[in-house]
Amino acid sequence: MFNDIIVRNFSNPTHAAELVQSTNTIELGNPVCGDRIKVQLNIQDGLILQAAYAAWGCATSLATGNVFCQKIQGTSVADVCNLSKEEIDKMLGDLEPAQHHCLEMLHNLFAKLQQTFHA
Amino acid sequence: MFNDIIVRNFSNPTHAAELVQSTNTIELGNPVCGDRIKVQLNIQDGLILQAAYAAWGCATSLATGNVFCQKIQGTSVADVCNLSKEEIDKMLGDLEPAQHHCLEMLHNLFAKLQQTFHA
Amino acid sequence: MSIQGYFDYNATTPVCSEAINAFVNAAKAFANPSSKYALVKPVGAFLSEARESLCKLVGCATDELFFTSGGTESNNWALKGVFLREFTAAPGESAHIIISALEHSSILEVVRYLERTFHCEVSRLNPDNEGIISAESVLAALRPNTRVVSIMLANNEVGSIQPICDISRVLRDRNIHFHVDGVQAVGKIKVDAHMLGMDTLSFSGHKFYGPKGCGGLYIRRGVTLEPLIHGGGQERGYRGGTEAVAMIVSMGAAAKLASEQLDENLQRFAQYSDLLRKQLTQKVPTVVFNGPKNLSMQVPNTLSICIPGIRAEALAAILDNLNGIQVSLGSACSNNKTMSLSHVLLSMGLTDEEVKSTLRVSVGLYTQEEDIKFFTDAVANAVSILNRISKPVSEDHVLTT
Amino acid sequence: MSIQGYFDYNATTPVCSEAINAFVNAAKAFANPSSKYALVKPVGAFLSEARESLCKLVGCATDELFFTSGGTESNNWALKGVFLREFTAAPGESAHIIISALEHSSILEVVRYLERTFHCEVSRLNPDNEGIISAESVLAALRPNTRVVSIMLANNEVGSIQPICDISRVLRDRNIHFHVDGVQAVGKIKVDAHMLGMDTLSFSGHKFYGPKGCGGLYIRRGVTLEPLIHGGGQERGYRGGTEAVAMIVSMGAAAKLASEQLDENLQRFAQYSDLLRKQLTQKVPTVVFNGPKNLSMQVPNTLSICIPGIRAEALAAILDNLNGIQVSLGSACSNNKTMSLSHVLLSMGLTDEEVKSTLRVSVGLYTQEEDIKFFTDAVANAVSILNRISKPVSEDHVLTT
Ligand SMILES: Cc1ncc(COP(=O)(O)O)c(C=O)c1O
Ligand SMILES: Cc1ncc(COP(=O)(O)O)c(C=O)c1O
Ligand code: FES
Ligand code: FES
């Protein structure tokens, strides 16, 4: 069963969209279950103006994409890079054991985003 | 569980008594369970004037003694000797499998009575 | 708890009010059935009546029916009971067991246990792509040391009905025990154990509106099994344990109802199935139905639906949380390392992607005709949400694993 | 059904209204606990609450408690589960099992099965003449290949309480599994599994005002058993089968009540026991009480009564049919060839005649103080009827077997 955060995000995925203008793209796949998330970003002057995603996967991973976009849109890249592991851990709420690999995906999304800027 | 005939006969054993004057005595024991029945008879001119019994055993065998006495008291020896197996089979009513050896005891009582006269 | 959205009657059924009332009634006759006093009489009468209702539903005589704690115990008992009745600790020829790959975990796990602990040989027969095991395939799998064959009567995921009569015929003269898991069939389709000809047949009360945790096993007259639960001589010495009197009586009440309503329900569910197929095909044109093409070989309450390109798990989550609709899945993401995919669907030859896109819809006693529209509308809506999330992703990306 | 004459609470107990109501309530939350949708939440909550109530009654943690279909299944599981977890079909050293001669048939028959099928060695320890097994006798019976010891906590026929703590201490460091049949103890006397120190402990709901056909097994953390019922991963993979939700919840309600009322009941039943002893001694002066002299070693609700010269079976029949009183017997005439005499009483050294003259009286929640007088009067009356039937027989005749 899903917690409220997950339910809200997969049943009303506010950031599910394709950006016409994007500066960066992050892609992620889970080899075990085949889940995929693709996030498009529009970043100007270190500010994430827009984040949108597409995904194919389980409900939790669909929610994960939306949670990620919602978190980072309107934030500065610097702030995002400063997020601690603990803060990210909390973003999806309480998860059942079988849902934990979505948290891994979320961490990976943040890691990829950080890589984009430290590269 | 016991049928009505058995219940009536063990809870109100009308023939449980010791005869002061008796002409014959029949005794019977069941080696398996140790049940015992002793029947005293007062027979005059081929007529069973009185039948009384004492017993130690299970409820069904206590009832058996009473059923036997009630059946034969006031009857002629000749009539008793003419009773068929089927008639005796019915005297205790419907029995459960575990109660069947009381029917054997009843048959044995009749057999002993008959022996007494054919001897 | 609303029942309008319940489309998972194969997982379990609501307990009918007759069964609940019967429980309450019977619980008052509290004496232990093994006791010897008059207080036991009503208890005995309750049990006899329940036994008769079940016998009628299963098509057998009262001395052939044994109560258990459910379908799983019954399946365990049948397989272990046959194996262990002739087991000798001496190392001899190992026994061979044949099952279908479609079986429920309560068969699969028992066989795995017998394999692991007693080194049995096991053959697992794949069905055809409609979910049917043929008598020929059973015949072909026989070995000189085959002791047990276990094939389910109706499959829980796709509803396919197996040719039990034919298989019985193949095994009858070979002295091979034939067990049939009837859990998804008894109470739902006409079952006549004597006509079907198996040696043992399991059933479970909670699949036909009785309480969970109560079931039984038909054992053909003349067949003996080692008990699974040894004890105080209950169930004619075959299954120890103080009888679950009130539960059994409750299941009996449900069985009585199931017998009475069987024909009517079969007709009604066939209609629903037809409506479901039509409306889904119209609202989600890509939909595919798994299972027998010949609908007389499928339990009419069961429909296995594949919507290519859609992850069923996500679809079910939306149905549950937006519409209060319950369905079952062909797959579950059980942990970080593995994805569990329905062994039933895989054995029928579906691809991993198809299995991930499959959900099971099962209707029942409390399903109303209008619920079908409610359901298919909700599915169409959920599919559109999922398409909105996945559409932007480039095609080649979506399809790569 | 009147309850005033019920003196057979050790056979089974009436289902308390709390347990019946709980069943009805829980039956409405019908979803299958294994399902993944929101409809399951209340079901999960029900099960958790019940599990907690049982854990409190048994004195263990929630991950140590497993639900079963009753005491018999639990006993079967514990013994077979230990034996089979290390069984290899290869012929090796046979395992040795120690049990007491006082055990219930659900232990005795399992051991007989293991003996018959797997050639286990079995020692059956006789108790002393008060029905107690000493830790010393267990120690003395140990062999290098001893794998399991099974001793009951409280005996069902004479109420003797075994020194489980001491026996645990003897077995703890020897890596020998210690199973305890707690069916006649849990819910009746204070039980704390952790303090008692056994590895497994069985219990049964119908002995403490829950429904028949529901029980459980405590398995100490760290101990593993081969499942008895393999299946779909329920009970954390240890006991297959859809959970008997409403039954478990019903048993949970009974367990809660039992915990709350334990102290009060212990006191009350001790008083009744005292009254029974006094009144019987007065009205039937020849009466003898079997079991522990030290009353703290006896479950206070249980009294084993011997009336020399009286056949208990006949006495019970009169009590039942004239007074509507229910008691249990130490013997039964089961067929033409054999007389079954209580193995418990025989193991304590009673003679055949004494066993035939013994009946068990057990009181419970619904026994009122005035029922004691009603009972002892009825016994006195029945004894006089029986004396009237047997008196005329000459003394030597009566006493010969
Ligand atoms: C000591 C003892 N163990 C086990 C059992 C069996 O429990 P159940 O009746 O739940 O199968 C009983 C009662 O019948 C018992 O008295
Ligand atoms: C085909 C099949 N067999 C066996 C079972 C197990 O029955 P129960 O849930 O009563 O243990 C089920 C259902 O769970 C089933 O669908
Ligand atoms: S199913 Fe594996 S991340 Fe969703
Ligand atoms: S107990 Fe054997 S005849 Fe009565």
mmCIF file of N, CA, C and O and ligand atoms in Angstrom, chain A residues 30 32-35 57-61 98 101-102 105, chain C residues 311 313 333 335 339, ligand 3:
data_model
loop_
_atom_site.group_PDB
_atom_site.id
_atom_site.type_symbol
_atom_site.label_atom_id
_atom_site.label_comp_id
_atom_site.label_asym_id
_atom_site.label_seq_id
_atom_site.Cartn_x
_atom_site.Cartn_y
_atom_site.Cartn_z
ATOM 1 N N ASN A 30 15.977 1.227 -14.075
ATOM 2 C CA ASN A 30 16.241 0.202 -13.070
ATOM 3 C C ASN A 30 16.296 -1.145 -13.786
ATOM 4 O O ASN A 30 15.274 -1.608 -14.295
ATOM 5 N N VAL A 32 16.459 -4.130 -12.802
ATOM 6 C CA VAL A 32 15.704 -5.253 -12.243
ATOM 7 C C VAL A 32 14.271 -5.262 -12.754
ATOM 8 O O VAL A 32 13.785 -6.237 -13.299
ATOM 9 N N CYS A 33 13.601 -4.121 -12.615
ATOM 10 C CA CYS A 33 12.181 -4.117 -12.941
ATOM 11 C C CYS A 33 11.887 -3.398 -14.251
ATOM 12 O O CYS A 33 10.752 -3.399 -14.712
ATOM 13 N N GLY A 34 12.910 -2.797 -14.829
ATOM 14 C CA GLY A 34 12.684 -2.124 -16.104
ATOM 15 C C GLY A 34 12.046 -0.751 -15.986
ATOM 16 O O GLY A 34 11.640 -0.167 -16.986
ATOM 17 N N ASP A 35 11.943 -0.220 -14.798
ATOM 18 C CA ASP A 35 11.381 1.122 -14.648
ATOM 19 C C ASP A 35 12.329 2.166 -15.257
ATOM 20 O O ASP A 35 13.545 2.026 -15.199
ATOM 21 N N GLY A 57 6.748 2.728 -15.361
ATOM 22 C CA GLY A 57 7.141 1.914 -14.223
ATOM 23 C C GLY A 57 6.010 1.764 -13.244
ATOM 24 O O GLY A 57 4.845 2.016 -13.549
ATOM 25 N N CYS A 58 6.390 1.340 -12.055
ATOM 26 C CA CYS A 58 5.390 1.109 -11.019
ATOM 27 C C CYS A 58 4.899 2.447 -10.472
ATOM 28 O O CYS A 58 5.495 3.497 -10.725
ATOM 29 N N ALA A 59 3.845 2.394 -9.717
ATOM 30 C CA ALA A 59 3.242 3.611 -9.177
ATOM 31 C C ALA A 59 4.253 4.418 -8.377
ATOM 32 O O ALA A 59 4.314 5.652 -8.491
ATOM 33 N N THR A 60 5.055 3.744 -7.591
ATOM 34 C CA THR A 60 6.004 4.475 -6.758
ATOM 35 C C THR A 60 7.050 5.178 -7.607
ATOM 36 O O THR A 60 7.444 6.309 -7.312
ATOM 37 N N SER A 61 7.474 4.532 -8.669
ATOM 38 C CA SER A 61 8.502 5.208 -9.462
ATOM 39 C C SER A 61 7.888 6.350 -10.267
ATOM 40 O O SER A 61 8.541 7.367 -10.494
ATOM 41 N N ALA A 98 9.202 -3.359 -0.242
ATOM 42 C CA ALA A 98 9.223 -3.558 -1.691
ATOM 43 C C ALA A 98 9.293 -2.239 -2.454
ATOM 44 O O ALA A 98 9.563 -2.211 -3.645
ATOM 45 N N HIS A 101 13.325 0.454 -3.480
ATOM 46 C CA HIS A 101 14.247 0.768 -4.573
ATOM 47 C C HIS A 101 13.848 2.032 -5.328
ATOM 48 O O HIS A 101 14.623 2.558 -6.096
ATOM 49 N N CYS A 102 12.643 2.525 -5.061
ATOM 50 C CA CYS A 102 12.295 3.818 -5.644
ATOM 51 C C CYS A 102 13.064 4.940 -4.955
ATOM 52 O O CYS A 102 13.382 5.958 -5.560
ATOM 53 N N MET A 105 16.167 5.149 -6.620
ATOM 54 C CA MET A 105 16.034 5.890 -7.872
ATOM 55 C C MET A 105 16.057 7.400 -7.603
ATOM 56 O O MET A 105 16.674 8.161 -8.344
ATOM 57 N N ARG C 311 2.055 -0.426 -17.273
ATOM 58 C CA ARG C 311 2.467 -1.258 -16.152
ATOM 59 C C ARG C 311 1.238 -1.482 -15.265
ATOM 60 O O ARG C 311 0.698 -0.546 -14.681
ATOM 61 N N GLU C 313 0.825 -2.704 -12.420
ATOM 62 C CA GLU C 313 0.962 -2.340 -11.012
ATOM 63 C C GLU C 313 0.550 -0.879 -10.817
ATOM 64 O O GLU C 313 -0.128 -0.539 -9.845
ATOM 65 N N CYS C 333 6.770 -6.062 -7.596
ATOM 66 C CA CYS C 333 8.154 -5.728 -7.402
ATOM 67 C C CYS C 333 8.439 -6.018 -5.941
ATOM 68 O O CYS C 333 8.119 -5.227 -5.067
ATOM 69 N N ASN C 335 11.311 -6.815 -4.178
ATOM 70 C CA ASN C 335 12.435 -6.186 -3.479
ATOM 71 C C ASN C 335 13.430 -5.633 -4.491
ATOM 72 O O ASN C 335 13.200 -5.680 -5.695
ATOM 73 N N MET C 339 12.155 -9.156 -9.389
ATOM 74 C CA MET C 339 10.821 -8.757 -9.785
ATOM 75 C C MET C 339 10.081 -10.072 -9.879
ATOM 76 O O MET C 339 10.519 -10.972 -10.578
HETATM 77 S S1 FES E 3 8.859 -1.672 -9.895
HETATM 78 FE FE1 FES E 3 10.906 -1.458 -9.489
HETATM 79 S S2 FES E 3 11.179 0.706 -9.181
HETATM 80 FE FE2 FES E 3 9.104 0.417 -9.567
#
